[in-house]
Short mmCIF file of C-alpha atoms in Angstrom, two decimals:
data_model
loop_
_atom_site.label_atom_id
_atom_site.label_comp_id
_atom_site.label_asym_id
_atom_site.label_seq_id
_atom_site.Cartn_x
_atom_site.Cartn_y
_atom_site.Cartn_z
CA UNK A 1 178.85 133.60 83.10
CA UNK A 2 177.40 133.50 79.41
CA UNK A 3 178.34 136.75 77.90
CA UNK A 4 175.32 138.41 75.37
CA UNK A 5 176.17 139.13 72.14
CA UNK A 6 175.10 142.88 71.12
CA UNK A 7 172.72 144.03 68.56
CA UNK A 8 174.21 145.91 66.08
CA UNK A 9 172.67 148.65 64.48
CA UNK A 10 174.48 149.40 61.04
CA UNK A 11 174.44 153.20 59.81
CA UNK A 12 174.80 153.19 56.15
CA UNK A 13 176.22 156.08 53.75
CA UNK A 14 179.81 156.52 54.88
CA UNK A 15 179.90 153.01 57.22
CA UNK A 16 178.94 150.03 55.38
CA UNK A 17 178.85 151.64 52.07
CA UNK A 18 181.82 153.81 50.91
CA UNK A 19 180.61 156.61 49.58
CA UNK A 20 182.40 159.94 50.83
CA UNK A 21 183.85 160.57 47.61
CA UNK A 22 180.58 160.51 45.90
CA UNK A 23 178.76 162.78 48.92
CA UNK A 24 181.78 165.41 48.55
CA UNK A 25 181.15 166.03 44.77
CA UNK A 26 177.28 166.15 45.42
CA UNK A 27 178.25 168.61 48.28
CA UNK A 28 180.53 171.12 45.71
CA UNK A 29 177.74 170.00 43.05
CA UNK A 30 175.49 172.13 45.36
CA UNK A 31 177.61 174.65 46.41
CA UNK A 32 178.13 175.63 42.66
CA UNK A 33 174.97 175.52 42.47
CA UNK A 34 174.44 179.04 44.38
CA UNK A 35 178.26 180.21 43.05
CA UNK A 36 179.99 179.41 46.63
CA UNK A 37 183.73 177.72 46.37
CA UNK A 38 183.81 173.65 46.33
CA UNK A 39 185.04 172.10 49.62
CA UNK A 40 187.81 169.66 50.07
CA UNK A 41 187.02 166.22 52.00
CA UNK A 42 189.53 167.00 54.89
CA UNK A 43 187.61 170.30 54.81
CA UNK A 44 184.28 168.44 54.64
CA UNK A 45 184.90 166.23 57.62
CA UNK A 46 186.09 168.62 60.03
CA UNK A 47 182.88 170.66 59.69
CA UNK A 48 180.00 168.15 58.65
CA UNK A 49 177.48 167.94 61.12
CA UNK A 50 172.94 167.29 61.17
CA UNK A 51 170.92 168.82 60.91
CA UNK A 52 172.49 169.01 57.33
CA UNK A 53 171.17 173.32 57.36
CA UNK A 54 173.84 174.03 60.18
CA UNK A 55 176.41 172.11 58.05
CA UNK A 56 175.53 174.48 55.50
CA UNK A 57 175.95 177.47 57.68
CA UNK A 58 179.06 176.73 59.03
CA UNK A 59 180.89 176.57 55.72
CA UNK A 60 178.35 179.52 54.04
CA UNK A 61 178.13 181.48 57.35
CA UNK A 62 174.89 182.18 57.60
CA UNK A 63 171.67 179.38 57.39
CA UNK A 64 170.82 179.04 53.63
CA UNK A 65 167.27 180.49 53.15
CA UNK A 66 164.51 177.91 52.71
CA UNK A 67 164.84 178.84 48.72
CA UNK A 68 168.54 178.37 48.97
CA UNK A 69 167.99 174.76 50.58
CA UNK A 70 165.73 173.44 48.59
CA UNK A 71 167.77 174.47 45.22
CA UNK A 72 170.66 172.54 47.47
CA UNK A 73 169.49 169.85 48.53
CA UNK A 74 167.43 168.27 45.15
CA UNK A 75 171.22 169.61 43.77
CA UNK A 76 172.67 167.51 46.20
CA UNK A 77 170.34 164.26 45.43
CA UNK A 78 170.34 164.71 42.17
CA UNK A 79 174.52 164.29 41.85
CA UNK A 80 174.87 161.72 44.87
CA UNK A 81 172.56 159.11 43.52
CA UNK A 82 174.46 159.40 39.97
CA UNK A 83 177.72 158.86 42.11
CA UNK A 84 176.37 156.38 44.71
CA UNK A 85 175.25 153.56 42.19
CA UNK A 86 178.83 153.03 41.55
CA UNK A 87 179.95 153.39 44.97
CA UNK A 88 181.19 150.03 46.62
CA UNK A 89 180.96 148.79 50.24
CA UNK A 90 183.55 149.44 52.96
CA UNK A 91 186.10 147.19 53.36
CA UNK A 92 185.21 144.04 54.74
CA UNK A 93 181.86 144.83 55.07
CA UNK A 94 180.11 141.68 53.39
CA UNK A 95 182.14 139.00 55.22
CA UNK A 96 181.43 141.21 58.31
CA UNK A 97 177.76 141.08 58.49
CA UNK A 98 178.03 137.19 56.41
CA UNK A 99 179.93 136.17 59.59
CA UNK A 100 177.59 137.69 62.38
CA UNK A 101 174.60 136.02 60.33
CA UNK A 102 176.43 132.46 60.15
CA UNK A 103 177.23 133.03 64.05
CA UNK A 104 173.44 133.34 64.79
CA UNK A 105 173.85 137.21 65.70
CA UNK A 106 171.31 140.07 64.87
CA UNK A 107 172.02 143.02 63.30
CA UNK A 108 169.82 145.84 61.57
CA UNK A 109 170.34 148.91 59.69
CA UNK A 110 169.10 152.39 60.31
CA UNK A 111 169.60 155.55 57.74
CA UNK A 112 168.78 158.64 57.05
CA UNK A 113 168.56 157.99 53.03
CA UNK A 114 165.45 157.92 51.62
CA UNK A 115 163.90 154.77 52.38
CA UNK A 116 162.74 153.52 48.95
CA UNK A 117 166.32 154.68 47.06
CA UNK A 118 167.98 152.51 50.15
CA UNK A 119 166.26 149.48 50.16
CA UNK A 120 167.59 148.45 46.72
CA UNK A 121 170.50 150.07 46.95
CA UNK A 122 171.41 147.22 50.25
CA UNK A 123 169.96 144.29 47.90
CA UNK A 124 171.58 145.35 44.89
CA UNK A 125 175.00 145.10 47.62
CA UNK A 126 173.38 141.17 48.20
CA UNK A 127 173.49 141.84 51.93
CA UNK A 128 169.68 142.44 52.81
CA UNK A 129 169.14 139.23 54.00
CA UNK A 130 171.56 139.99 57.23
CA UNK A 131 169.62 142.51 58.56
CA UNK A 132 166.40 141.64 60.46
CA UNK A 133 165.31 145.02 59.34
CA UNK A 134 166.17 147.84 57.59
CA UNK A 135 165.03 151.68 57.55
CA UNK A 136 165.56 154.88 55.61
CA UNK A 137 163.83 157.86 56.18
CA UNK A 138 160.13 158.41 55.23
CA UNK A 139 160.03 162.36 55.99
CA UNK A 140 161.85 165.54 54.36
CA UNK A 141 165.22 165.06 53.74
CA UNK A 142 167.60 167.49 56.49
CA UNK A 143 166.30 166.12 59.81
CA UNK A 144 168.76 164.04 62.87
CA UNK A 145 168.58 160.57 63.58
CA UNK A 146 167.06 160.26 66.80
CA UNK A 147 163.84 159.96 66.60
CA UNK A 148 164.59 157.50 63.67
CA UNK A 149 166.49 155.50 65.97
CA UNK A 150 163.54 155.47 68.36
CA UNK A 151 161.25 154.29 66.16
CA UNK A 152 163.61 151.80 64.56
CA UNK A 153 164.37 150.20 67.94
CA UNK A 154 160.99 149.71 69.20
CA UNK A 155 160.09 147.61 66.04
CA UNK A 156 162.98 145.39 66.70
CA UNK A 157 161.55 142.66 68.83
CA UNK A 158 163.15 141.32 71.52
CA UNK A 159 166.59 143.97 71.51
CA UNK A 160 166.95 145.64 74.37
CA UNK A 161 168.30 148.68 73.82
CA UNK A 162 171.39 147.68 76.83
CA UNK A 163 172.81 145.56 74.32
CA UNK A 164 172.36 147.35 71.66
CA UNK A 165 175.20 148.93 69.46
CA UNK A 166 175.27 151.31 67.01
CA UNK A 167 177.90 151.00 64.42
CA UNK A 168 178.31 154.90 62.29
CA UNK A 169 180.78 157.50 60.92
CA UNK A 170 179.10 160.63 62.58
CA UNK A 171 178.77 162.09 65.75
CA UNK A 172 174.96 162.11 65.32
CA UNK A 173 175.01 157.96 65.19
CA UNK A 174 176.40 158.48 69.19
CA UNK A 175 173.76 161.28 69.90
CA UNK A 176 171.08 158.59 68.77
CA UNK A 177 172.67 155.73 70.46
CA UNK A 178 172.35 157.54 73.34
CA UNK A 179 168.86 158.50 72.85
CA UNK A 180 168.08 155.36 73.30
CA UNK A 181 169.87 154.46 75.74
CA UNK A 182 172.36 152.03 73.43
CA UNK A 183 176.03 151.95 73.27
CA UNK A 184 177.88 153.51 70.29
CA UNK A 185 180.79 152.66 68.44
CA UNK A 186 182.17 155.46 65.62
CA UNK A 187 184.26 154.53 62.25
CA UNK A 188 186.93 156.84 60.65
CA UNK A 189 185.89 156.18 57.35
CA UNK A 190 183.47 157.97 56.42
CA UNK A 191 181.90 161.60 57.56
CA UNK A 192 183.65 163.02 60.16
CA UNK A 193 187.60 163.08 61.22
CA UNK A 194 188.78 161.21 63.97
CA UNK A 195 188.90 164.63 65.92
CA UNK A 196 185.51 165.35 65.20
CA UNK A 197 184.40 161.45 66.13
CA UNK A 198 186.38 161.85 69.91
CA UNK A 199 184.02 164.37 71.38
CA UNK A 200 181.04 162.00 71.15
CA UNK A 201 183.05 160.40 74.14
CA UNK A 202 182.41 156.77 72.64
CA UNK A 203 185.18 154.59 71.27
CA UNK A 204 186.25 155.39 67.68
CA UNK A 205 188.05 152.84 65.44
CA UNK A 206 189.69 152.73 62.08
CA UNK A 207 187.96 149.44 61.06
CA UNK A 208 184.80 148.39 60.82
CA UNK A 209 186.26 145.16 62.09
CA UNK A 210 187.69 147.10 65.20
CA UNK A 211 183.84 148.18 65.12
CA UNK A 212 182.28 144.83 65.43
CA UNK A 213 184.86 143.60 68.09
CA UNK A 214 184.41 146.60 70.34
CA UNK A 215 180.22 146.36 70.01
CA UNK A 216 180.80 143.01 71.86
CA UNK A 217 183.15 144.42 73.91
CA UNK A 218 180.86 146.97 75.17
CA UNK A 219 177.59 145.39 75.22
CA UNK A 220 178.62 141.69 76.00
#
């Protein structure tokens, strides 16, 4: 019987581009900001979670006030898109999605950076042409990925959301695979430990190569 190869759904900060280190010095950018202690990454991954607020709670213990998060967050912009220019793609990345494209496979790419800093930012990387589409977020910045999924899916057509996979580096990426009724597949690299990744209850790999080959494991 002909196996179907998935859809893959590419997340973007943390999974195809490599950009932790430049997200934790935006993060202690930010905390400095309001004269609370910088984090470490080990620290950062064990406790990041979206909404980005109750990230900010669990390491301030409390919710920031809506004063507090704005000062934080345009802190937090400001510094990561400095960083984030210089900020190259994971490993393997480009021959990855160069490979799926030359094998006649679709893939897409949905993230919760602001659409018009994103769009670019993925040519700039020469990889927008392997992606039949690709979305940032339109809205206020501190929202979950969902809905965004949602939306992204039912523009896609003809991917059905059974064969679907979405490749990420944070728990939320599962949560919004499953909102949709799509298969998830999580990557150590960037966000979140592997600790963290494991209670999703999806597979979680080291690679984004391991990444690819599970997706059409899973959703063959």
């Amino acid at each position: 019987m002909h196996r179907r190869s998935a859809h893959i759904v590419w997340d973007w900060n943390g999974t195809l581009l490599h950009d932790i280190h430049a997200v934790i010095a935006a993060t202690n950018a930010a905390f400095a900001e309001l004269g609370h202690p910088s984090i470490t990454l080990e620290r950062y991954r064990e406790l990041y979670c979206v909404p980005v607020p109750r990230f900010y709670e669990r390491l301030m213990g409390r919710l920031p006030s809506e004063a507090e998060w704005e000062v934080m967050d345009q802190t937090f912009h400001r510094h990561y898109w400095r960083h984030a220019r210089h900020a190259d793609l994971a490993e393997g990345a480009a021959e990855l999605l160069a490979g799926r494209t030359a094998a006649g496979r679709t893939q897409s790419l949905c993230s919760l950076a602001p659409h018009d800093r994103l769009v670019p930012l993925v040519r700039t990387h020469g990889i927008d042409r392997h992606f039949v589409r690709v979305d940032g977020a339109r809205g206020p910045s501190g929202g979950g990925k969902a809905e965004q999924m949602e939306r992204h899916l039912l523009s896609l057509a003809g991917v059905e959301s059974a064969h679907t996979v979405v490749i990420g580096d944070a728990v939320d990426d599962a949560i919004a695979a499953r909102h949709v009724g799509a298969h998830a597949v999580l990557y150590t690299g960037g966000s979140h430990s592997r600790s963290s990744l494991e209670t999703a209850g999806v597979p979680v790999v080291d690679t984004l190569a391991e990444a690819v080959d599970t997706a059409e494991e899973i959703a063959g």
